[in-house]
PDB file of C-alpha atoms in Angstrom:
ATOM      1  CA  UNK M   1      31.488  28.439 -27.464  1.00  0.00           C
ATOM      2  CA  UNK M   2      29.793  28.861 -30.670  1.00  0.00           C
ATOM      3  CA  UNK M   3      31.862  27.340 -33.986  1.00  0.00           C
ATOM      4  CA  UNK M   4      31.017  27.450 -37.698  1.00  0.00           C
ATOM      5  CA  UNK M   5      33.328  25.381 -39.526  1.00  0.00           C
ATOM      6  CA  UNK M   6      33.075  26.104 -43.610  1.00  0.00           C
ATOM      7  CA  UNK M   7      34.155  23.335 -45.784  1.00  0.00           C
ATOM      8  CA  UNK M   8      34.495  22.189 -49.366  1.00  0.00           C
ATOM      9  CA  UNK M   9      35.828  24.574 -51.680  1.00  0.00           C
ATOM     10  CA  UNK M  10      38.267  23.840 -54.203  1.00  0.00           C
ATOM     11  CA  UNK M  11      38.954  24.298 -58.004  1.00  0.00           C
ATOM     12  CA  UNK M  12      35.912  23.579 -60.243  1.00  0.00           C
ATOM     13  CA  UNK M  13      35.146  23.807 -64.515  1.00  0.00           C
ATOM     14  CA  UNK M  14      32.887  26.656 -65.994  1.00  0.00           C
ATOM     15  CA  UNK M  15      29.559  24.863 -66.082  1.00  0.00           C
ATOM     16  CA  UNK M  16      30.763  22.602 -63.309  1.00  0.00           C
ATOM     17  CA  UNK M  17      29.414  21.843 -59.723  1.00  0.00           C
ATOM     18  CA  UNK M  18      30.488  21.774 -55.806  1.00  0.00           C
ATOM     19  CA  UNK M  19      28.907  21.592 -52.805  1.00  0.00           C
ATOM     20  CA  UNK M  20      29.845  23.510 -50.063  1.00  0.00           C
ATOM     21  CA  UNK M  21      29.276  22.303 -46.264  1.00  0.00           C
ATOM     22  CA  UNK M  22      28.500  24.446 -43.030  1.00  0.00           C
ATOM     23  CA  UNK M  23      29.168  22.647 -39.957  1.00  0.00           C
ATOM     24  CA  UNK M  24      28.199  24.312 -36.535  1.00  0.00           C
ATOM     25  CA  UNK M  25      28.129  23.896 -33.141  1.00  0.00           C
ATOM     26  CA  UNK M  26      27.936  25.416 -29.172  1.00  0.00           C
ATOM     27  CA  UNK M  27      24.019  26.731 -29.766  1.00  0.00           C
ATOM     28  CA  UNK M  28      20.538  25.209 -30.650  1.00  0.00           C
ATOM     29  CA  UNK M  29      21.265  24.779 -34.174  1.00  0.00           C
ATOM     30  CA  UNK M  30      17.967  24.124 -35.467  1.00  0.00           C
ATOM     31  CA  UNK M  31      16.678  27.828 -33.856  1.00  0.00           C
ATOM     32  CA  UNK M  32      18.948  29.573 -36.153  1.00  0.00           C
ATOM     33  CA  UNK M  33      18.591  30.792 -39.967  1.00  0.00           C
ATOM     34  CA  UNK M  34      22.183  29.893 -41.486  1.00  0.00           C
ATOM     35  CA  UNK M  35      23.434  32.173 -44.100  1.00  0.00           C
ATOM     36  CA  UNK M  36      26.118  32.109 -46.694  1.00  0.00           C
ATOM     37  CA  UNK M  37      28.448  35.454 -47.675  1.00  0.00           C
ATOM     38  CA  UNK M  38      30.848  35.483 -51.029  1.00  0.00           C
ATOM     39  CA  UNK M  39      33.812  37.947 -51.215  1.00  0.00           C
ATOM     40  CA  UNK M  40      35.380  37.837 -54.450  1.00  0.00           C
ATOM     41  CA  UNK M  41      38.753  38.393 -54.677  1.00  0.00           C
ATOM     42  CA  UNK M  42      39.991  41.747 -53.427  1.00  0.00           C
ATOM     43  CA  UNK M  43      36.236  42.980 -53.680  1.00  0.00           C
ATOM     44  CA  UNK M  44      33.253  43.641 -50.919  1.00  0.00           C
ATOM     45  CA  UNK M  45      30.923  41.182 -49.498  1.00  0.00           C
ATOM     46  CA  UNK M  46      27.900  40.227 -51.219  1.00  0.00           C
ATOM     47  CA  UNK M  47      24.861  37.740 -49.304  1.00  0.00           C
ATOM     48  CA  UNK M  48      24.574  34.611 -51.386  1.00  0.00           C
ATOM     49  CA  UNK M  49      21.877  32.305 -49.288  1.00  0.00           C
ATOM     50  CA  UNK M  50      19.915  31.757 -46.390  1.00  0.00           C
ATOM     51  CA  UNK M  51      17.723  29.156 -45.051  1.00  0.00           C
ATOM     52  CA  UNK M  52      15.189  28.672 -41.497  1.00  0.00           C
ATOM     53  CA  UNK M  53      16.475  26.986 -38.683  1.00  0.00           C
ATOM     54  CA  UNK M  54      14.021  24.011 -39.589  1.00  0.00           C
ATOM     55  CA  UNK M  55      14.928  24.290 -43.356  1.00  0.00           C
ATOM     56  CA  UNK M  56      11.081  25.147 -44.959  1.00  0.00           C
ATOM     57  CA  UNK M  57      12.440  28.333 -46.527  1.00  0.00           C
ATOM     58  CA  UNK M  58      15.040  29.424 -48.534  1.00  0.00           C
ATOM     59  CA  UNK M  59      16.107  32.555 -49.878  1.00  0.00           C
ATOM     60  CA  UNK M  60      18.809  33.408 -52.668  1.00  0.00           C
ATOM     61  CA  UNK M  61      19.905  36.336 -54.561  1.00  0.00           C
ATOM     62  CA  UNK M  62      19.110  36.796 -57.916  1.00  0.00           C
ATOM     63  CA  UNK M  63      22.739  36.427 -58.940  1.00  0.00           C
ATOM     64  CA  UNK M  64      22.844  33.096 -58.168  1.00  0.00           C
ATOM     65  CA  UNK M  65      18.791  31.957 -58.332  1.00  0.00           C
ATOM     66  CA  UNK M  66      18.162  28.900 -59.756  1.00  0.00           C
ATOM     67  CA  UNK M  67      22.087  27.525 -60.071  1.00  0.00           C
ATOM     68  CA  UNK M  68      22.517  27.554 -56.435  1.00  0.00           C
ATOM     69  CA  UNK M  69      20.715  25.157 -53.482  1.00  0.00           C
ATOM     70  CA  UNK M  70      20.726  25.946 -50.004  1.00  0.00           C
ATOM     71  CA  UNK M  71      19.816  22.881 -47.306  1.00  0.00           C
ATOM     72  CA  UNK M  72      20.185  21.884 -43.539  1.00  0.00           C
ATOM     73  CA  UNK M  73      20.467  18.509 -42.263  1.00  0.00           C
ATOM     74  CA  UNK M  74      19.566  19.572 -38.265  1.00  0.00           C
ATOM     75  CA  UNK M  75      20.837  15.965 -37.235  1.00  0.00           C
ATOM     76  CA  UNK M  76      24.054  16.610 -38.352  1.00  0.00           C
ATOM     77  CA  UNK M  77      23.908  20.268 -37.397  1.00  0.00           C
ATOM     78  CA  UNK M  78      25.093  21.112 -40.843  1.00  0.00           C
ATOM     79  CA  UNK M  79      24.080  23.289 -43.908  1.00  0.00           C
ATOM     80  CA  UNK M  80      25.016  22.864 -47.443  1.00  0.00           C
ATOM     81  CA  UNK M  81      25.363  25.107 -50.713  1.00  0.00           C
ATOM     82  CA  UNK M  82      24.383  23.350 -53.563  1.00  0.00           C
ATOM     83  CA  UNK M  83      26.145  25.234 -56.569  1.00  0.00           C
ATOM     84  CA  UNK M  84      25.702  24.315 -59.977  1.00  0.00           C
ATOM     85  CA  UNK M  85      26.118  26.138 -63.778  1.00  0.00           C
ATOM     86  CA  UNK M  86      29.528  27.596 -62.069  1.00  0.00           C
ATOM     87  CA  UNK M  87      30.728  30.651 -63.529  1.00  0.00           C
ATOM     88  CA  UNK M  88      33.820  32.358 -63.543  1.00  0.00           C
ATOM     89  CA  UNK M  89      32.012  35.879 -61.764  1.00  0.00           C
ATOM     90  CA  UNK M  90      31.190  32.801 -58.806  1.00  0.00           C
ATOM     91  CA  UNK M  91      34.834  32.860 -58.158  1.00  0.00           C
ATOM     92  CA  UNK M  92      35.355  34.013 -53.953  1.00  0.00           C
ATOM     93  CA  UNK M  93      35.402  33.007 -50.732  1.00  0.00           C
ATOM     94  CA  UNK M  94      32.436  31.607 -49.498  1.00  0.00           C
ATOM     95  CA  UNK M  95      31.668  32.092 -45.754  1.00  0.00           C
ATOM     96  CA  UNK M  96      28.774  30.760 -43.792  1.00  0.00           C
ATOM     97  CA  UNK M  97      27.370  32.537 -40.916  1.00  0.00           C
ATOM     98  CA  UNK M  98      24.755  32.465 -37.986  1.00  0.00           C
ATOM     99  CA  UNK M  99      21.975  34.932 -38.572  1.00  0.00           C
ATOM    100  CA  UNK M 100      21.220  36.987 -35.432  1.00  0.00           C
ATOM    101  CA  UNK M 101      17.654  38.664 -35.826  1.00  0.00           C
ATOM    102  CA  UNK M 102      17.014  40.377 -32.306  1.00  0.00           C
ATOM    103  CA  UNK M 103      16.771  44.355 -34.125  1.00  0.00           C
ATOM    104  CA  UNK M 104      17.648  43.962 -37.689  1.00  0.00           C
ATOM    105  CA  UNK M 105      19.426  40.812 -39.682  1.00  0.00           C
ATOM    106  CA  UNK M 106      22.651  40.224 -39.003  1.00  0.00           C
ATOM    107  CA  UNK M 107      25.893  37.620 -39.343  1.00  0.00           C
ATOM    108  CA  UNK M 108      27.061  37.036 -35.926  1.00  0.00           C
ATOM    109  CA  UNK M 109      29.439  34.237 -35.979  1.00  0.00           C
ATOM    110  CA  UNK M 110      31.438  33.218 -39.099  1.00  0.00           C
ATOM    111  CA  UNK M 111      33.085  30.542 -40.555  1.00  0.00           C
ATOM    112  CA  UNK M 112      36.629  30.876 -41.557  1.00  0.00           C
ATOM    113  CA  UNK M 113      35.661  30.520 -45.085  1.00  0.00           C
ATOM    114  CA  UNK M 114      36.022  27.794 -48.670  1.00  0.00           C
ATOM    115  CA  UNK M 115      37.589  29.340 -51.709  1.00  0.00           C
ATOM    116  CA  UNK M 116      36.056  28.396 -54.721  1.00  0.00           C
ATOM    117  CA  UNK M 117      37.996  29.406 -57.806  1.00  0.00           C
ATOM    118  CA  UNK M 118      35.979  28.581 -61.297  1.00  0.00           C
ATOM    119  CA  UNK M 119      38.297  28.774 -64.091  1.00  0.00           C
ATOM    120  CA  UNK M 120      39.257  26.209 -67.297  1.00  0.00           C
TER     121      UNK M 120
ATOM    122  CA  UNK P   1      19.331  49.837 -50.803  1.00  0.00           C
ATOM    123  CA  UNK P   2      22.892  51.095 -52.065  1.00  0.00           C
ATOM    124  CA  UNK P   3      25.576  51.921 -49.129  1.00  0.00           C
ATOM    125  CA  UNK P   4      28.093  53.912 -49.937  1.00  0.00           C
ATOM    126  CA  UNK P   5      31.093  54.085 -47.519  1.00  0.00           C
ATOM    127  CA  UNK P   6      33.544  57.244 -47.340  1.00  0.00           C
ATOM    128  CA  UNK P   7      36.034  57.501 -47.102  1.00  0.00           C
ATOM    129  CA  UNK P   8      37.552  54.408 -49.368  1.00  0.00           C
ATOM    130  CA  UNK P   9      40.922  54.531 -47.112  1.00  0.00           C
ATOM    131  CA  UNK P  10      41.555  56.199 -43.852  1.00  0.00           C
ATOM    132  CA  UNK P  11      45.351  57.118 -42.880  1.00  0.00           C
ATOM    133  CA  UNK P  12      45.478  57.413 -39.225  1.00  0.00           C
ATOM    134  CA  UNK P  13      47.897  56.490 -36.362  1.00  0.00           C
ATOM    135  CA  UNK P  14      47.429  54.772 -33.031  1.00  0.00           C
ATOM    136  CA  UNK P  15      45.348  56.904 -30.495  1.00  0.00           C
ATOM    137  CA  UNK P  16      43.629  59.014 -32.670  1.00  0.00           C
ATOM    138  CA  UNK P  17      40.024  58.849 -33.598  1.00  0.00           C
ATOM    139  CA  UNK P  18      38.579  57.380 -36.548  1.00  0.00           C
ATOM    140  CA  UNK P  19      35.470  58.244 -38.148  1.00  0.00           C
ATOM    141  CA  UNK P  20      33.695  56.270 -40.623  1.00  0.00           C
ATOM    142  CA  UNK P  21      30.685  57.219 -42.755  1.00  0.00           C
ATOM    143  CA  UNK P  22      27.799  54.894 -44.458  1.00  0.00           C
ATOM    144  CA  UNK P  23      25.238  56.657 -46.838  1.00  0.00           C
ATOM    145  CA  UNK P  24      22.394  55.106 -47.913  1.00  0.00           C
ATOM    146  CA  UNK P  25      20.076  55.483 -51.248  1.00  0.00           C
ATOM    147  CA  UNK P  26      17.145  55.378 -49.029  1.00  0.00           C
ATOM    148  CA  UNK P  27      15.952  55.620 -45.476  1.00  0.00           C
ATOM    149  CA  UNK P  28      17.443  52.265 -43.446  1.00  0.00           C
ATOM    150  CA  UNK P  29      14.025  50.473 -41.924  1.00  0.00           C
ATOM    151  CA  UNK P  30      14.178  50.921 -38.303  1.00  0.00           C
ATOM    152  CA  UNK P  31      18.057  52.067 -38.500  1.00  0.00           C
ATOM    153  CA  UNK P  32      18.853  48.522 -39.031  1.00  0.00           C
ATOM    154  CA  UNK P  33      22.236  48.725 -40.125  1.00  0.00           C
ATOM    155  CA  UNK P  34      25.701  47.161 -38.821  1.00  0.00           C
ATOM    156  CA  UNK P  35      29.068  47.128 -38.865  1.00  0.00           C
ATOM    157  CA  UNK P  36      31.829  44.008 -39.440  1.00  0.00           C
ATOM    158  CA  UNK P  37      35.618  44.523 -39.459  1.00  0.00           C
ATOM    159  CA  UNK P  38      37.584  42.292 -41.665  1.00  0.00           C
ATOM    160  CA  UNK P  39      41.530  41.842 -41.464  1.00  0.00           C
ATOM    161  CA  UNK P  40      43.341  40.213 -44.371  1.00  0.00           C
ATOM    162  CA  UNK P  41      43.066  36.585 -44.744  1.00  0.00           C
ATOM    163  CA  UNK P  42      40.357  36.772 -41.759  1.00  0.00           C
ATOM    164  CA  UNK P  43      36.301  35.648 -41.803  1.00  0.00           C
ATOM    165  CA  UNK P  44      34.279  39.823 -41.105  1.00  0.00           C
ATOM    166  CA  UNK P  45      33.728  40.611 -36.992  1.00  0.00           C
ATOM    167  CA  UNK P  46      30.719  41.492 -36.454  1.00  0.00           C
ATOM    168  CA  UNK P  47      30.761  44.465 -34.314  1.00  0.00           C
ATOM    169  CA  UNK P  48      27.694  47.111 -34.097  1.00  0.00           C
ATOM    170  CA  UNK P  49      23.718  46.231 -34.629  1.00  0.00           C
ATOM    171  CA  UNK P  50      20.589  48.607 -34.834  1.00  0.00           C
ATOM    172  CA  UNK P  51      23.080  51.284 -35.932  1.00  0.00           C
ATOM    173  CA  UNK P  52      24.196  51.956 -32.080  1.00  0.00           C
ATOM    174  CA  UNK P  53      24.494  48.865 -30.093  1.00  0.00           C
ATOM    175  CA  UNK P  54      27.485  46.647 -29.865  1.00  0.00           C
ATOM    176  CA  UNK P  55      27.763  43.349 -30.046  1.00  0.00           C
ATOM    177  CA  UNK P  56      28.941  40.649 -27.408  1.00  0.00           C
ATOM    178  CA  UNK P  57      32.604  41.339 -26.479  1.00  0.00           C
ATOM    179  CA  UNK P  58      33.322  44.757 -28.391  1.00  0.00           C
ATOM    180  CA  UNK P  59      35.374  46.965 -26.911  1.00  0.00           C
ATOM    181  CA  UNK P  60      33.284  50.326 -25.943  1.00  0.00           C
ATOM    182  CA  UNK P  61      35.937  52.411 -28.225  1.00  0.00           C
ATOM    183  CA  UNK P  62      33.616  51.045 -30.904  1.00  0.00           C
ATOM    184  CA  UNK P  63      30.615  53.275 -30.843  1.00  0.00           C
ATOM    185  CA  UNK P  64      27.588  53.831 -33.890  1.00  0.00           C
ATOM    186  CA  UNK P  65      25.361  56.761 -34.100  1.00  0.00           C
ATOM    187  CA  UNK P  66      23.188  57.824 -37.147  1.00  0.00           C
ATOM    188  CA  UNK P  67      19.705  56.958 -38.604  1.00  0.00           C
ATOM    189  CA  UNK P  68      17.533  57.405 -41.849  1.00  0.00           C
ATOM    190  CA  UNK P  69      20.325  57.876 -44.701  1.00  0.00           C
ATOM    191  CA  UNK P  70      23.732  58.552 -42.848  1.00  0.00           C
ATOM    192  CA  UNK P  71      25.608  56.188 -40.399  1.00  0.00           C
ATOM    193  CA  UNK P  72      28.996  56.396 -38.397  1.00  0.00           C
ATOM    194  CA  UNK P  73      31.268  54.329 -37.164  1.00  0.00           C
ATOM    195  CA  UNK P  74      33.699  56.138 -34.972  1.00  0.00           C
ATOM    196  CA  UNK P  75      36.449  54.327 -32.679  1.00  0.00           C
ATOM    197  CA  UNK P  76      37.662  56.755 -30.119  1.00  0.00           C
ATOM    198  CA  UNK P  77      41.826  55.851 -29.775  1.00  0.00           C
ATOM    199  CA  UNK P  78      42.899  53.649 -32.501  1.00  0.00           C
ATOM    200  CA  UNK P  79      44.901  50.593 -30.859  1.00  0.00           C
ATOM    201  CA  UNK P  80      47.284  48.651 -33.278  1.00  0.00           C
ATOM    202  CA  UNK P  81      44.839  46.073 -33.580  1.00  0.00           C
ATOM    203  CA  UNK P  82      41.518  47.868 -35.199  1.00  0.00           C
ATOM    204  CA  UNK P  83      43.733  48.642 -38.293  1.00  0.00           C
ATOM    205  CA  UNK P  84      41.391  46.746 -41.162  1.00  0.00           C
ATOM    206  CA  UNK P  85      38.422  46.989 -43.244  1.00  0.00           C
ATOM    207  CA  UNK P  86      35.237  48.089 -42.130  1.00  0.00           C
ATOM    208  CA  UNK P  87      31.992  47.007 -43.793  1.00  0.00           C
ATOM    209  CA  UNK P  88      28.705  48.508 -43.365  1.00  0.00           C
ATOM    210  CA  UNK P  89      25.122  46.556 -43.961  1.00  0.00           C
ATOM    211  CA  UNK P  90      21.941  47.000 -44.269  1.00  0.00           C
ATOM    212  CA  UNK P  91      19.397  44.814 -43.506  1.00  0.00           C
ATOM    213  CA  UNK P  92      15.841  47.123 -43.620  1.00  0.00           C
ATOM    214  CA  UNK P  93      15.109  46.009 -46.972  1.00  0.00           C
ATOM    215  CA  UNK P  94      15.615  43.097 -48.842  1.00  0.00           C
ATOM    216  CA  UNK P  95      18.393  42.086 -50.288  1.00  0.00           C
ATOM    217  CA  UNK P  96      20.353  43.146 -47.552  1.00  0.00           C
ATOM    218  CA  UNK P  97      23.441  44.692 -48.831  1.00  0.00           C
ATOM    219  CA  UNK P  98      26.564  45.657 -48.148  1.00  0.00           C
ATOM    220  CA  UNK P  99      29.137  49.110 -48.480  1.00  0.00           C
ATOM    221  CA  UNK P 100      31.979  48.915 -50.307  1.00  0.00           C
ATOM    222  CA  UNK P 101      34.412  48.764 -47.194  1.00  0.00           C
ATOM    223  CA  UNK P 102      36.493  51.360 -46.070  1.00  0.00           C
ATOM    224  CA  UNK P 103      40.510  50.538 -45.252  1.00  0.00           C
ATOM    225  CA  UNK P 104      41.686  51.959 -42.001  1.00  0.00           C
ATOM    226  CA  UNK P 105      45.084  51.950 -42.547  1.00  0.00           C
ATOM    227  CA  UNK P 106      48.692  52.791 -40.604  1.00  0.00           C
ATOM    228  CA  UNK P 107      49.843  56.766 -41.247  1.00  0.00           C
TER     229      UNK P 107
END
């Protein structure tokens, strides 16, 4: 049975820094792109990150380009989110997810999600 | 790609049919584009794939159809449970994006 366990969230300065952690088991973990998926409160979802199963590419969005860090550590069968220069508009829940890519890109299994709430 | 969903809320009452609509501000590559319900205080379901096919362990009252601009999600006899938000997504062209969600709610 596949599990994605989100982690790490938690109340965090303007300008400040977390990191979020993705732990994930019941599949080859190292054959799958991870992804991560913000919903701010009461809003839509919006795709944050992604990285390759072995970890040599990463993609963000532009909204969060060059504050946020995406990683794996396939030992551990874990991913992280790296997320510095916090702002309040970085407020949400942040969800990690399995990318399935047999016809199209999508988020098969999900975590059950880390709040992160930026505010002074 | 911008995905508009229609309608925003959807008043409806156990065993009818619901039909959802997804509109996109350009072709979808390949009709690449899926479906997630999300209840409150719940991680998105993913449910439908390549516009039409479902995903493991979705109940075949969940059915997609469309291509190019204009998707549907339609679930033939509402059951207590499918009462939620659906999300459409595209994933043709990057950044793949997301609908605005449309609330299936209790009439």
């Amino acid at each position: 049975e596949v599990q994605v366990v989100d982690s790490g969230g938690g109340l965090v300065q303007p300008g400040g820094s977390l990191r979020l952690s993705c732990a994930a088991s019941g599949f080859t973990f190292n054959m799958f792109i991870i992804s991560w998926v913000r919903q701010a409160p009461g809003k839509g979802l919006e795709w944050v990150s992604a990285i390759s199963g072995s970890g040599g590419s990463t993609y963000h969005a532009d909204s969060v380009k060059g504050r946020f860090t995406i990683s794996r550590d396939n030992s551990k069968n874990t991913v992280y989110l790296q997320m510095n220069s916090l702002r309040a508009e970085d407020t949400a829940v942040y969800y990690c997810a399995t990318v399935n890519r047999g016809a199209g890109y999508y988020f098969e299994y999900w975590g059950q999600g880390a709040l992160v709430t930026v505010s002074s | 790609i911008v995905l508009t969903q229609s309608p925003g809320t959807l008043s409806l009452s156990p065993g009818e049919r619901a039909t959802l609509s997804c509109r996109a501000s350009q072709s979808v590559s390949n009709n690449y584009l899926a479906w997630y319900q999300q209840k409150p205080g719940q991680a998105p379901r993913f449910l439908i794939y390549g516009a039409s096919s479902r995903a493991t362990g979705i109940p075949d009252r969940f059915s997609g159809s469309g291509s190019g601009t204009d998707f549907t999600l339609t679930i033939s006899r509402l059951e207590p449970e499918d009462f939620a938000v659906y999300y459409c997504q595209q994933s043709g062209d990057s950044p793949y994006t997301f609908g605005q969600g449309t609330k299936l709610e209790f009439k």
